[in-house]
Structure formats: structure tokens, C-alpha cells
XYZ file of C-alpha atoms in Angstrom:
760
model
C 112.131 90.239 115.796
C 109.624 89.363 113.087
C 110.320 85.605 113.248
C 109.251 84.916 116.812
C 108.200 81.458 117.977
C 106.152 80.146 120.867
C 107.622 80.581 124.320
C 107.885 76.827 124.879
C 109.586 76.121 121.554
C 113.111 74.778 121.858
C 114.458 77.123 119.162
C 113.326 80.304 120.926
C 116.494 82.436 120.956
C 116.563 84.492 124.141
C 119.900 84.783 125.896
C 123.211 86.299 124.880
C 126.551 84.533 125.183
C 127.373 86.112 128.545
C 126.220 84.718 131.906
C 123.427 86.144 134.040
C 124.387 87.476 137.453
C 121.809 88.030 140.183
C 121.822 89.957 143.442
C 119.040 90.132 146.016
C 118.462 93.785 146.844
C 115.590 93.648 149.300
C 113.332 91.240 151.153
C 109.814 92.320 152.141
C 107.584 90.414 154.522
C 103.871 90.988 154.730
C 100.643 89.244 155.602
C 98.218 88.591 152.782
C 95.070 90.724 152.602
C 92.885 87.666 153.143
C 94.490 86.938 156.499
C 94.702 90.548 157.626
C 91.046 91.405 157.173
C 89.401 88.020 157.749
C 87.810 88.470 161.215
C 85.648 85.342 161.020
C 88.569 82.948 161.105
C 91.004 82.728 164.005
C 94.457 83.410 162.649
C 97.273 81.200 163.815
C 99.830 82.934 165.957
C 102.461 80.888 164.144
C 101.354 82.142 160.686
C 104.456 82.840 158.568
C 104.155 86.102 156.556
C 104.731 86.141 152.817
C 108.315 86.914 151.756
C 108.887 89.014 148.626
C 112.394 89.145 147.159
C 113.573 92.028 144.959
C 116.496 90.903 142.819
C 118.755 92.741 140.394
C 119.871 90.791 137.330
C 122.546 91.616 134.777
C 123.023 89.968 131.409
C 125.546 91.601 129.111
C 124.628 95.293 128.781
C 121.130 94.763 130.203
C 120.151 95.255 133.840
C 116.683 94.777 135.329
C 114.838 93.943 138.520
C 112.341 91.207 139.344
C 110.109 90.659 142.359
C 109.344 87.064 143.329
C 107.733 85.359 146.293
C 109.331 82.460 148.092
C 106.825 80.089 146.515
C 108.067 81.105 143.066
C 111.552 79.862 143.934
C 110.059 76.581 145.119
C 108.023 76.223 141.911
C 111.083 76.967 139.748
C 113.112 74.344 141.588
C 110.322 71.790 141.143
C 109.891 72.510 137.424
C 113.604 72.370 136.683
C 113.879 68.971 138.336
C 110.937 67.646 136.339
C 111.701 69.300 132.961
C 115.460 69.693 132.684
C 115.473 70.559 128.977
C 112.722 73.201 128.978
C 113.783 76.802 129.534
C 110.364 78.436 129.553
C 110.174 78.242 133.343
C 113.496 80.052 133.685
C 112.366 82.727 131.225
C 109.135 83.352 133.083
C 110.875 83.379 136.459
C 113.405 86.075 135.506
C 110.936 87.941 133.244
C 112.659 87.583 129.875
C 111.473 86.866 126.346
C 112.830 86.774 122.815
C 112.677 90.604 122.705
C 114.486 91.256 125.989
C 118.080 91.451 124.805
C 117.942 93.155 121.400
C 120.400 96.032 121.346
C 118.495 98.344 118.981
C 115.294 98.056 121.040
C 116.991 99.739 123.978
C 117.230 98.805 127.655
C 115.220 95.967 129.133
C 112.112 97.037 130.981
C 109.432 95.249 132.904
C 108.102 91.986 131.468
C 105.684 89.345 132.595
C 102.458 87.445 132.080
C 99.220 89.418 132.521
C 95.565 89.268 131.590
C 94.551 92.009 129.170
C 91.022 93.168 128.455
C 89.720 93.603 124.923
C 88.679 97.017 123.595
C 89.808 100.471 124.660
C 90.848 101.745 121.230
C 90.417 105.433 120.380
C 88.459 104.889 117.194
C 84.997 103.440 116.579
C 84.471 99.868 115.508
C 86.951 98.080 117.760
C 85.324 98.692 121.131
C 82.605 97.100 123.202
C 79.179 98.665 122.864
C 78.498 98.507 126.612
C 80.197 98.608 130.000
C 79.062 95.252 131.369
C 81.683 92.636 132.150
C 80.093 90.290 129.649
C 80.978 92.711 126.846
C 84.714 92.115 127.288
C 86.916 89.082 127.156
C 90.237 88.528 128.874
C 93.309 87.020 127.240
C 96.600 85.839 128.667
C 99.480 87.836 127.189
C 103.173 88.482 127.790
C 103.702 92.215 128.384
C 106.989 93.880 127.387
C 107.901 97.467 128.331
C 110.615 99.269 126.349
C 111.969 102.824 126.451
C 109.451 104.311 123.997
C 106.656 101.740 123.761
C 105.029 98.747 125.351
C 103.586 95.689 123.671
C 102.158 92.289 124.405
C 102.665 88.901 122.761
C 100.789 85.627 122.520
C 102.714 83.038 124.568
C 101.689 80.084 122.421
C 102.937 81.528 119.113
C 105.202 84.382 120.212
C 103.381 86.718 117.810
C 103.165 90.405 118.711
C 99.489 91.262 119.247
C 99.600 94.996 119.980
C 102.082 97.871 120.236
C 101.389 101.056 122.224
C 103.739 103.979 121.575
C 104.470 106.394 124.407
C 102.974 109.856 123.851
C 101.971 112.975 125.749
C 98.871 111.292 127.221
C 100.657 108.162 128.387
C 99.660 107.455 131.999
C 99.043 104.566 134.396
C 95.962 104.334 136.655
C 95.514 101.847 139.499
C 92.293 102.226 141.471
C 89.309 100.022 140.732
C 87.192 103.024 139.725
C 89.607 103.765 136.891
C 90.186 100.180 135.833
C 86.671 98.776 136.422
C 88.221 95.516 137.596
C 89.774 94.017 140.720
C 93.579 94.236 140.864
C 93.445 96.145 137.577
C 95.843 98.466 135.818
C 94.792 100.992 133.157
C 97.408 102.295 130.718
C 96.257 105.294 128.677
C 97.684 106.829 125.525
C 96.405 108.764 122.532
C 95.715 105.505 120.730
C 94.227 103.231 123.400
C 93.117 102.773 126.987
C 94.495 99.341 127.860
C 93.243 97.493 130.958
C 95.376 94.748 132.523
C 94.571 92.409 135.410
C 97.222 91.329 137.895
C 97.247 88.615 140.554
C 96.971 91.037 143.490
C 96.757 94.716 144.303
C 100.398 94.659 145.399
C 101.333 93.122 142.070
C 99.324 95.758 140.151
C 100.857 98.593 142.167
C 104.374 97.361 141.530
C 103.693 97.014 137.802
C 102.169 100.487 137.617
C 105.036 102.108 139.498
C 107.647 100.202 137.489
C 106.089 101.164 134.138
C 105.842 104.829 135.125
C 109.394 104.938 136.483
C 110.873 103.216 133.429
C 108.993 105.430 130.954
C 109.988 108.596 132.810
C 113.630 107.533 132.955
C 114.094 106.369 129.367
C 111.180 107.811 127.383
C 110.603 111.254 128.889
C 111.032 112.931 125.488
C 107.907 111.186 124.221
C 105.744 111.989 127.259
C 105.734 115.783 127.083
C 103.998 118.129 124.681
C 106.866 120.363 123.662
C 109.099 121.026 120.731
C 111.935 118.525 120.562
C 114.865 119.132 118.215
C 117.775 116.777 117.728
C 121.263 117.930 116.854
C 122.841 116.197 113.890
C 124.312 116.606 110.437
C 122.770 117.786 107.182
C 123.935 117.169 103.625
C 122.659 119.255 100.719
C 122.143 118.255 97.091
C 119.737 120.501 95.168
C 118.384 119.121 91.889
C 115.799 119.810 89.225
C 114.751 118.054 86.041
C 113.882 120.665 83.434
C 114.480 119.066 80.046
C 111.143 119.071 78.218
C 111.694 116.759 75.267
C 114.027 113.841 75.899
C 112.506 110.433 75.410
C 113.740 107.933 77.978
C 115.428 107.780 81.343
C 117.364 105.239 83.357
C 118.393 105.294 86.968
C 121.687 106.993 87.463
C 124.295 104.712 88.959
C 125.260 107.214 91.628
C 124.193 105.785 94.999
C 123.202 109.190 96.348
C 120.559 109.701 93.672
C 119.219 106.161 93.442
C 116.767 106.239 96.379
C 115.187 109.434 95.104
C 114.287 108.340 91.581
C 110.521 108.334 91.165
C 108.804 105.755 88.992
C 105.669 107.355 87.623
C 104.156 103.905 87.235
C 103.422 104.110 90.946
C 101.282 107.221 91.164
C 100.864 107.052 94.925
C 104.588 106.928 95.644
C 105.099 109.660 98.213
C 107.761 111.698 99.862
C 106.811 110.048 103.152
C 107.618 106.592 101.781
C 110.947 107.885 100.447
C 111.866 109.019 103.931
C 110.958 105.715 105.508
C 112.739 103.733 102.806
C 115.920 105.667 103.490
C 115.516 105.024 107.197
C 115.441 101.309 106.477
C 118.381 101.467 104.073
C 120.604 103.670 106.258
C 119.708 102.859 109.863
C 122.463 104.926 111.409
C 124.176 108.254 111.010
C 122.968 111.767 111.540
C 120.649 113.830 109.366
C 121.087 113.694 105.615
C 119.165 115.713 103.057
C 118.832 115.187 99.320
C 116.852 117.540 97.144
C 114.805 116.501 94.114
C 115.326 113.394 92.013
C 118.634 113.702 90.202
C 121.865 115.586 90.607
C 122.012 119.090 89.189
C 125.178 118.402 87.261
C 123.535 115.474 85.460
C 120.697 117.435 83.956
C 119.667 119.584 81.087
C 121.202 121.103 78.127
C 120.290 118.016 76.140
C 122.621 117.710 73.175
C 121.194 116.721 69.827
C 119.818 113.189 70.169
C 119.144 110.969 67.216
C 116.538 108.265 67.758
C 115.927 105.710 65.003
C 117.841 107.977 62.666
C 115.062 110.541 62.276
C 113.840 112.106 65.492
C 116.066 114.741 67.057
C 115.668 116.675 70.256
C 117.626 119.706 71.344
C 117.294 121.761 74.496
C 118.014 125.421 73.984
C 118.036 126.098 77.697
C 121.385 125.767 79.412
C 122.560 126.121 82.928
C 121.611 122.961 84.795
C 124.205 120.574 83.377
C 124.429 118.048 80.560
C 122.799 114.697 79.912
C 124.887 111.835 78.585
C 124.142 108.292 77.441
C 120.941 106.674 78.647
C 120.256 109.502 81.107
C 118.915 111.465 78.110
C 115.902 109.205 77.768
C 112.544 108.784 79.484
C 110.951 105.343 79.357
C 107.226 104.946 78.792
C 105.135 106.919 81.233
C 108.152 108.792 82.533
C 107.445 110.940 79.479
C 104.298 112.695 80.707
C 102.434 115.980 80.704
C 99.740 116.143 83.376
C 97.794 119.041 81.879
C 97.759 117.557 78.393
C 96.794 114.072 79.606
C 96.839 112.455 83.013
C 98.431 109.054 83.597
C 96.490 105.990 82.476
C 97.184 102.233 82.637
C 99.784 102.554 85.366
C 100.211 98.777 85.336
C 101.984 99.253 81.983
C 104.795 101.645 82.914
C 106.748 101.263 79.669
C 103.848 102.011 77.316
C 103.618 105.537 75.923
C 100.374 107.415 76.382
C 101.134 110.783 74.738
C 102.651 111.645 71.363
C 106.344 112.356 71.888
C 106.573 113.995 68.462
C 104.113 116.765 69.265
C 103.665 117.113 73.012
C 106.569 118.273 75.182
C 107.169 116.534 78.477
C 106.232 118.618 81.506
C 109.415 119.256 83.510
C 109.342 118.558 87.224
C 110.926 120.475 90.088
C 110.966 118.894 93.520
C 112.754 119.011 96.829
C 112.786 116.081 99.237
C 114.758 115.209 102.330
C 116.286 112.101 103.827
C 117.276 111.844 107.475
C 119.093 109.411 109.697
C 119.705 109.234 113.423
C 117.127 110.268 115.997
C 115.115 112.264 113.479
C 114.992 109.281 111.135
C 113.772 107.132 113.982
C 110.997 109.647 114.589
C 110.002 109.356 110.929
C 110.076 105.584 111.284
C 108.024 105.908 114.461
C 105.317 107.808 112.553
C 105.363 105.173 109.829
C 105.197 102.387 112.417
C 102.202 104.018 114.076
C 100.366 104.252 110.760
C 101.351 100.702 109.761
C 100.246 99.185 113.056
C 96.991 101.134 112.991
C 96.237 99.957 109.455
C 96.986 96.370 110.455
C 94.590 96.755 113.362
C 91.625 98.117 111.401
C 91.988 96.342 108.056
C 91.040 92.646 108.240
C 93.167 91.710 105.232
C 96.326 92.838 107.068
C 95.712 90.927 110.300
C 97.632 87.840 109.261
C 101.178 87.271 110.497
C 102.389 88.079 106.983
C 101.946 91.726 108.010
C 103.639 91.891 111.422
C 103.377 94.670 113.964
C 106.441 96.906 113.705
C 108.571 98.031 116.656
C 110.423 101.372 116.855
C 114.134 101.321 117.539
C 115.535 103.090 120.568
C 116.882 106.636 120.408
C 119.709 105.493 122.668
C 121.331 103.591 119.799
C 120.627 106.153 117.057
C 124.050 107.738 117.437
C 125.966 104.571 116.639
C 127.210 105.579 113.211
C 127.893 102.910 110.621
C 127.685 105.347 107.733
C 127.895 109.112 107.418
C 127.279 111.124 104.282
C 130.256 113.344 103.408
C 130.100 117.133 103.624
C 127.447 117.262 106.328
C 126.702 120.293 108.457
C 125.369 120.376 111.992
C 121.753 121.462 112.488
C 118.784 121.050 114.817
C 116.043 118.879 113.374
C 112.455 118.072 114.321
C 109.984 115.837 112.516
C 106.523 117.324 111.912
C 103.330 115.659 110.768
C 99.649 115.932 110.006
C 97.858 112.980 111.573
C 94.461 112.153 113.033
C 92.175 109.331 114.112
C 91.582 107.999 110.593
C 95.278 107.886 109.659
C 97.052 107.043 112.915
C 94.275 106.070 115.329
C 95.075 108.876 117.786
C 92.660 110.656 120.104
C 93.428 114.213 118.941
C 94.523 115.350 115.498
C 98.014 116.792 115.073
C 98.859 119.748 112.825
C 102.466 120.439 113.753
C 103.389 121.203 110.121
C 100.790 123.982 110.036
C 101.991 125.290 113.390
C 105.616 125.226 112.237
C 104.826 127.208 109.069
C 102.910 129.829 111.042
C 105.642 130.023 113.686
C 108.431 130.352 111.115
C 106.603 133.128 109.245
C 105.625 135.050 112.386
C 109.168 134.953 113.746
C 111.004 135.653 110.489
C 112.914 138.916 110.527
C 114.032 139.455 106.939
C 112.425 137.173 104.344
C 110.688 133.910 103.599
C 111.075 131.857 100.435
C 108.281 129.402 99.629
C 108.097 126.689 96.997
C 104.829 124.755 97.002
C 102.624 122.774 94.662
C 99.513 124.591 95.922
C 98.937 127.970 97.521
C 95.478 127.803 99.072
C 95.117 129.722 102.311
C 93.675 132.924 103.844
C 91.021 131.618 106.196
C 87.523 133.001 106.127
C 86.321 130.063 108.261
C 83.832 128.932 105.632
C 85.810 127.074 102.988
C 89.450 127.644 103.950
C 90.798 127.416 107.490
C 94.598 127.293 107.467
C 96.306 130.515 108.604
C 99.449 130.588 106.470
C 98.266 133.254 104.009
C 96.882 135.455 106.779
C 100.137 135.096 108.710
C 102.109 136.231 105.654
C 99.839 139.260 105.249
C 100.125 140.188 108.927
C 103.914 139.825 108.884
C 104.158 142.135 105.859
C 101.830 144.660 107.511
C 104.054 144.624 110.580
C 107.124 145.342 108.441
C 105.261 148.149 106.649
C 104.227 149.805 109.921
C 107.757 149.561 111.291
C 109.326 150.784 108.059
C 111.428 147.622 107.928
C 112.589 145.799 104.825
C 110.939 142.417 104.418
C 110.500 140.146 101.393
C 108.266 137.200 100.587
C 109.080 134.999 97.577
C 106.427 132.515 96.467
C 107.156 130.000 93.678
C 104.230 127.809 92.632
C 103.107 126.043 89.416
C 101.699 128.302 86.712
C 98.872 125.783 86.338
C 97.586 123.013 88.614
C 98.621 119.510 87.606
C 95.202 118.370 86.392
C 94.184 117.276 82.932
C 92.451 119.968 80.893
C 92.738 121.953 77.673
C 94.093 125.321 78.744
C 93.375 126.681 75.258
C 89.689 126.525 76.126
C 90.133 127.798 79.654
C 91.134 124.488 81.222
C 89.067 121.684 82.664
C 86.773 122.127 85.641
C 89.316 120.559 88.009
C 92.056 122.948 86.876
C 89.738 125.926 87.186
C 88.574 124.917 90.664
C 92.136 124.788 92.003
C 92.998 127.991 90.127
C 90.040 129.693 91.819
C 91.367 128.933 95.290
C 94.964 129.765 94.326
C 93.907 133.179 93.004
C 91.601 133.637 95.973
C 94.695 133.320 98.166
C 96.915 135.592 96.090
C 94.834 138.470 94.740
C 91.170 137.659 94.163
C 88.569 138.663 96.741
C 88.708 140.524 100.027
C 90.418 137.690 101.896
C 93.400 137.422 99.512
C 96.893 138.447 100.584
C 97.167 141.286 98.071
C 93.706 142.625 98.954
C 94.598 142.641 102.643
C 97.857 144.444 101.901
C 96.356 146.886 99.408
C 93.782 147.967 102.004
C 96.601 149.189 104.244
C 99.470 150.170 101.964
C 98.081 150.558 98.449
C 100.435 149.438 95.705
C 103.367 149.319 98.111
C 102.619 145.603 98.525
C 104.775 144.969 95.456
C 107.839 145.922 97.503
C 107.172 143.075 99.901
C 105.845 140.020 98.058
C 106.190 138.440 94.632
C 104.357 135.489 93.093
C 106.293 133.593 90.437
C 106.406 130.322 88.516
C 108.947 128.413 86.433
C 109.038 127.862 82.668
C 111.489 126.475 80.111
C 111.700 125.791 76.374
C 113.310 123.431 73.873
C 113.500 122.393 70.239
C 111.245 119.382 69.549
C 112.039 117.887 66.133
C 112.719 121.309 64.650
C 109.804 123.034 66.373
C 110.265 125.464 69.226
C 108.163 124.444 72.228
C 107.699 125.727 75.750
C 106.253 124.217 78.888
C 105.853 125.256 82.477
C 108.048 123.539 85.049
C 105.755 121.818 87.510
C 106.773 122.906 90.999
C 106.044 119.899 93.179
C 108.248 120.894 96.113
C 106.929 121.871 99.535
C 109.551 124.047 101.172
C 109.978 127.189 103.222
C 113.241 128.999 103.966
C 113.209 131.800 106.535
C 116.041 134.247 107.192
C 118.680 131.841 105.869
C 118.561 129.891 109.135
C 115.303 127.906 109.189
C 114.068 125.390 106.613
C 110.887 123.326 106.404
C 110.779 120.520 103.829
C 108.091 117.892 103.588
C 105.097 116.438 101.819
C 102.559 119.045 102.964
C 101.013 121.386 100.420
C 99.841 124.823 101.468
C 96.153 123.966 101.647
C 93.675 122.695 104.204
C 94.016 119.093 103.096
C 97.655 118.972 104.157
C 97.780 121.509 106.963
C 94.758 120.942 109.189
C 95.822 117.495 110.353
C 92.312 116.041 110.138
C 92.497 115.279 106.441
C 95.552 114.148 104.457
C 98.391 112.462 106.324
C 101.660 114.345 105.830
C 105.192 114.417 107.207
C 107.838 117.148 107.159
C 111.059 118.196 108.822
C 112.082 121.562 110.231
C 115.789 122.359 110.285
C 117.284 125.146 112.377
C 120.953 125.794 111.757
C 123.389 125.594 114.632
C 126.436 126.315 112.462
C 126.610 129.818 111.023
C 128.676 131.391 108.268
C 129.320 134.932 107.090
C 126.629 136.264 104.764
C 124.958 139.500 103.701
C 121.478 140.766 104.574
C 120.389 144.152 103.192
C 123.980 145.128 102.601
C 125.031 144.405 106.181
C 127.129 141.534 107.555
C 124.910 138.694 108.712
C 125.426 135.316 110.346
C 123.418 132.880 108.254
C 122.817 129.217 108.868
C 125.185 127.074 106.863
C 122.549 124.616 105.665
C 119.743 127.107 104.964
C 122.049 129.534 103.171
C 123.519 126.851 100.926
C 120.047 125.591 100.038
C 118.686 129.060 99.289
C 121.703 129.971 97.163
C 121.379 126.766 95.131
C 117.682 127.400 94.522
C 118.202 131.034 93.550
C 121.148 130.282 91.276
C 119.200 127.609 89.466
C 115.943 129.498 88.881
C 117.645 132.837 88.115
C 120.304 131.399 85.790
C 123.250 132.451 87.936
C 125.004 129.157 87.203
C 125.654 130.333 83.637
C 125.812 134.073 84.299
C 128.342 134.954 87.027
C 127.162 138.568 87.002
C 123.946 137.567 88.791
C 124.502 138.037 92.522
C 122.106 136.121 94.777
C 123.965 136.573 98.059
C 121.711 139.313 99.486
C 118.058 138.173 99.364
C 116.392 141.422 100.486
C 118.451 144.282 99.057
C 116.781 146.691 96.648
C 119.320 145.764 93.981
C 118.540 142.069 94.171
C 114.789 142.280 94.672
C 114.018 144.832 91.955
C 116.851 144.559 89.453
C 117.521 140.835 89.671
C 114.458 138.961 90.934
C 111.614 141.139 89.646
C 113.437 142.177 86.471
C 114.367 138.592 85.571
C 110.889 137.151 86.047
C 109.314 140.070 84.136
C 111.783 139.821 81.238
C 111.465 136.049 80.960
C 107.666 136.207 81.042
C 107.644 138.931 78.376
C 109.938 136.949 76.069
C 107.904 133.750 76.425
C 104.740 135.725 75.749
C 106.254 137.272 72.646
C 107.711 134.047 71.266
C 105.057 131.472 72.172
C 101.902 133.369 73.161
C 101.777 130.857 76.002
C 99.112 130.390 78.619
C 98.372 131.287 81.333
C 98.745 134.988 80.581
C 97.525 138.139 82.322
C 96.403 139.394 78.904
C 93.557 136.886 79.072
C 90.939 137.919 81.627
C 87.945 135.981 80.287
C 86.934 133.379 77.703
C 86.249 135.930 74.970
C 89.744 137.403 75.284
C 91.164 133.876 75.206
C 89.931 133.316 71.656
C 91.512 136.541 70.416
C 94.747 135.809 72.229
C 95.123 132.380 70.629
C 94.281 133.712 67.176
C 97.477 135.770 67.067
C 100.581 133.608 66.469
C 103.861 134.138 68.282
C 107.350 134.525 66.887
C 107.967 130.786 67.139
C 105.508 130.299 64.273
C 105.999 133.555 62.348
C 109.768 133.936 62.518
C 111.612 130.991 64.149
C 115.047 132.530 63.585
C 114.086 135.722 65.380
C 112.419 133.657 68.089
C 115.693 131.819 68.651
C 117.457 135.138 69.146
C 114.833 136.306 71.628
C 115.105 133.087 73.615
C 118.827 133.643 74.079
C 117.885 136.516 76.392
C 116.168 134.133 78.798
C 117.941 133.774 82.136
C 117.052 130.863 84.349
C 113.471 129.646 84.617
C 111.725 132.291 86.705
C 108.625 133.995 85.274
C 105.958 136.250 86.731
C 102.815 134.550 87.926
C 99.905 135.753 85.715
C 97.741 137.177 88.497
C 95.103 138.519 86.094
C 94.584 135.317 84.125
C 90.831 134.640 83.936
C 90.298 137.267 86.635
C 86.882 138.192 85.195
C 85.762 134.585 84.933
C 84.059 132.487 87.591
C 86.414 129.525 87.853
C 84.338 127.398 90.205
C 82.933 124.218 88.601
C 79.641 124.979 86.816
C 76.460 123.346 88.031
C 75.890 120.034 86.295
C 79.507 118.941 85.822
C 80.917 116.084 87.883
C 83.411 118.364 89.644
C 80.521 120.428 91.026
C 79.036 117.327 92.644
C 81.939 116.738 95.015
C 82.239 118.724 98.265
C 84.038 122.036 97.897
C 86.609 120.990 100.494
C 88.018 118.500 97.971
C 89.641 121.473 96.217
C 90.946 123.151 99.369
């Protein structure tokens, strides 16, 4: 479909191998408007009315209708006698083109030659500045209507010139007041108001009715503003990369992990692109989910590695699997530590930029998802909308080298050519943050934000959140998203009802910005820390402050803030580093999951700013589980995902005594979750004197804290013994770190010159 040729070219491939059958359904006879209302001219009593034939045509699996006048049959007969080897006249007569009979584009809709008016886009810069007829120009185009979009092509080259996706504001208007032209047709959507001109009012009316009928019959799911979930299959593979010191890394040969490997040489590589890439690679099947970058059983406990005969690396932290062969190594900029030094010279991916002998690599924890089937086609549809919009507004992309993309039909999404093993059935909906600047739509969309709020409000037992940022609690001045306030209100409701309810929040101990934490961090780090703490516990709008005002210190029974940390032996020196939580996930009640690219901040959630995509999964298959000591029917997918996450971060994979089956019981919450994160944090503090720490409330205390060495320097043997008590990676979040310090960028620094919303 991206190698189209001009309509009159001899190599234009149109028809299938089967014959075309035709049947005349109806014959209409009418008198033309000119004759009916022309009172100045005597009409002949022998005037023959115009005959209009409605015919049904079938070609293979495709069926469609055409309306032609008697003169059209005469013209076709004349042209075929004069030009026996040209098929363009046949194509135009039966309303077909090179895109008519493509199986994956769905059923054949209305097609034909029209005049289209320029302008009508929903964003500034591509519209006429006035309403006079001289401000517009008309072009002859071939219009094609499909089940979820319409488009038009240039007849001379066959190139696609515009694609309009069906949406909730898709409508067709006919009267001259709406269209501002005689015999006009206005087609509205969120992205454009397209005006077409037909040969007569009857022609325009038929086109309008046919487009509306076809879109309602085949594309009704795209025309309504409601929640649409598709039933399909889900496959789970939870992974994390926690080794802090190994040097190089190669792609694992396992096909299931290959699409998820992230090359840090491409800093802008996003979760959204991963989704779309998988859609292209696996165009069929149901819904398939992969978590993180590599398989769990491939990673960590790095055995002793000898490099060049002198440098050795040993991980002291077990429980996430072993590394073998080349999978122990990290090439070039794959060995990175964002806080120590941000990436530079990304065009040289195999050049080191930090000292591997002294600086540990910052481990990375992520969760991503891959879908196929109808949900995958919705992801592709979002990508197509953004691609086509970018092509429209960016002059450098207007060449045919960057073609307009067409979405595949949902009707063919269930034709499975490949299905991932061990899938479970679930209901899936694609969510997004999009607006005029990113997708060219009339109204912004914040369905990810709405889904988070809805999932939290309707949760009955617990929510588990992993997110790179935690910036919320709207005061309608700097922060506007409602996620933090919704969490606080849901906890208050549980407190008033005397019900048991838990909230688990896992977020990075430090933002991923370059800065020396030993001096308090850079201005960028401190700015993000300010808004993170403002959401958690600092200021009257924070979650803890809202809860403390109603229930005092009882808030600790409902919510916990934690991070992840690990340690290793780097060339004989004990080192520790936080695990950078890059995932964006919510699990509610072991039956609802949201995974995507959206951080918990205004940039991702409000829809008007960053462009994001996510997926919400609601289980339709349930299994036996436990909730607060009582039997419970949990979703198969959500439960498996939550158990994998809990086992990994709590160390249950190496300690069978750790029971993570009941997420809200007193035994689990206090004696497993809270006790583990407190013990791990205490041991790391004792051994490494690591930052951030709640013992440091201001800059003056920071100097004294760093002056006292930890066991790793004073007594390495004893430190090794202490580290054996570590279970998993979970540590308490240091809520009092720099609590007495103003963390906003100071006046005069470059960070203070940018708008405050950059940090939110």
C-alpha cells in the first residue's frame, strides 16, 4: 500500500483473481433540478427523466454498491471501444482503486472522484486566514472510505494525500450553510473539518448517507465516547536488571527478550516505540505482555569475572538468577550511572564515559508491555495518528519517502498467525495522553490519568504502584493531577469505615539527574525531590499531611513509601547503589493492572503536555487466592504479576519462608513488608552510610554524616556478614532527607530560569 502508482498506469494492481459479479438492485427515475424549477423555458412533454441505477457488485470477499446514471454506461461503452487496453475507465465506473481489495484494510466502502477544499485542520498554521472563496483552492482527489478511516489520493500519482481517522466527533453535514459551498459535503472529526464538492445535491446526499451508514455499521466502536475493552490473551514475564558492576552486555538470543533490549545510545527510545515495533513484528495474535528488559532467570548473582587478567567483579546479592558468558558484560554506555554522570556523546555508543573501576553501574528496574490483536491495532492507530500529523506539519517529512500510514481493520485482528505460549485471557484497553501539539486533535485526551483515578477510587483492598516519579496532590497552582489526592481520599474512606486497605508505593530513592548527592545534589535533582516530597510528606497538600490531619500516626497502617537498593563487590571494594525504578505500573486488588509510559506527574497525566501511551488490563480469568486471610478470587494475570514483583523485591525467590500471597494481612504488611524494608535500610546505612538518609535533614548535618565512615571502610569482613542479612532489594524511602532544606532551585542558577512546570 506504500508503493502506489498513478491510476492510469498499466502496472496499477487492483483486482483479485476472482471475477466480479454485478446485480442491479434498483432503478430510480427523476427530473433534473434545472428542468423542474426552470419556469422561463417551456419543458418538452416528451422529456425523458434521468435514470439512476443502483448496482451491487461482488469481488472475492468484498461486496459494495455503486450508483450510476444511464449516461455513465454509455460513456464506459464508448471509452472501452476507443481504449481497449486501459482499465482506468472500468475502475472509475465501478468505484475501485489500488486500496479497494486489501484484506487487512477491511471491507470495501464508498469510493470515487471528488473535489476537496484546502484547510479545515484543527491546529493553527494550516488553515485559511479568511472565509472568502478566494482563500481556498479546490483539488481533484479520489476518496476512499474504510471501516475506521477515510482518505483521499492524488489520481495522477496514486499517492495518499490525507488520512482522517474516525473518532467520537466524526459526523457528516450536507446543507450549504454547513459546507459553505454548492453541492457540498462537510466531514468533521477531532483532527479536521473536511469539505468536499460533489456534482449535484443528489450526489452529495448519497455520499453523505453512504459514509454515515458505512461508518456506523463497521466503525461504531470508534464513534462513541465510552470505555472499550477487548478480550484477549496475556503473557507474563517479569524481569529486572540489578547487577551493579558487570562491564559489558550483549543481546540475549532468546526471541522473547530481544525486542525489549534497550540501547542507551538512543536516549529517546521509548516504551511507546517498543509497543509499536512489536505491533509491526507480530501483526496477529491476542495480547502479550513482557516485563522489563531481560528474563529474570538470566540475571544477577554475577560470578567472579576476570577481565584482562586483573579486574574482577563479584555480586554479593543473590536471588534474581545467574549471568553466563557475554551476558555478564555491558558495552560502552550501557555501563552508566545517571546521578554520577549523565550520558554524553550518544553517537559513540561503545565509548566509556565513567570509570568502571570506581563507579558502580546504576541498576535499572522496568516494566513494559507488548500487545497484539485489537489492542495492538489501537496502539498502532495512535502511532499512525501521530505519524500522519507530524508528516502534515513538518515540511521535511512531506516527501513521499515518509508516506501516510493506514490503520489495519479490527475485523482481521483475530486471525492468529502466532500466539505466545502460556497466555491468559483478560480485558484490555489502550490509554493515552494526547493533544493538539502531539496528535493534532481538537480536545486533549487524558485517559491514563482518568484510568489511574478510577482504579484507585474503585479499589477495595490495595493498590501497588511502581513509578519513576511521584508528583501529585493538586493545589491548582503548580500541580494539577489528582492521583495523590485520590489515594488520600481512598485511605480516609477506609479509615472511616474501619476497613483494611494498603497502598504500596515504590519509586527511585533519587531522581535520575546528574548531581553530586554528597553535596546535596544538583539543582535539577533537588527540584524533582522537592515535588516528590511535597507529594509524600512535605507541606499541607501532601498525602501524609492530609492523612495525619484526620487519623494522626495511623496513616502508617495504610501506606508505605519505599525504594530499591542493591550492593556488590567492585574490584575488592564493597559498593552500593540504588536501583533506578523506571517502571510505570499500578496493580489494584489483584485484578486490575495499568502499565505504560506515563509517570505520575502533570507532564504525563494531564494530556496537554507529554505524549504517553498505556494499557489497562482487567482480568476475566480468576484463580483462588487469599485476601486478609479470607478466600479470594483474584485475576490470573494481575495476581501472577504482583507475586513476581513481590517475590523479587522482598527476596522470596531465595527465602521460601517469605509468604507474599496475602497482600493486606497484618502479618505480611508489618512483619514482612515493613520489617524487610526497615531492616534492609538499616543495614545499608550501617555498612555504607549511603545517601539519601533520613538522618540528614539539612546541609550542615550532611557534612557530619559523611565524615563518619561505615563498616565497609572500617571493617569489611564484618560488613560482609551484615550484608548477608539483606533480603531482596526493598528499603524504606528516606522521608526526612533534606526536610529542613529548601530544595527549589536557588535564584541565579539555570534551573531557576525555566518555568516551574518543567519539574512537575
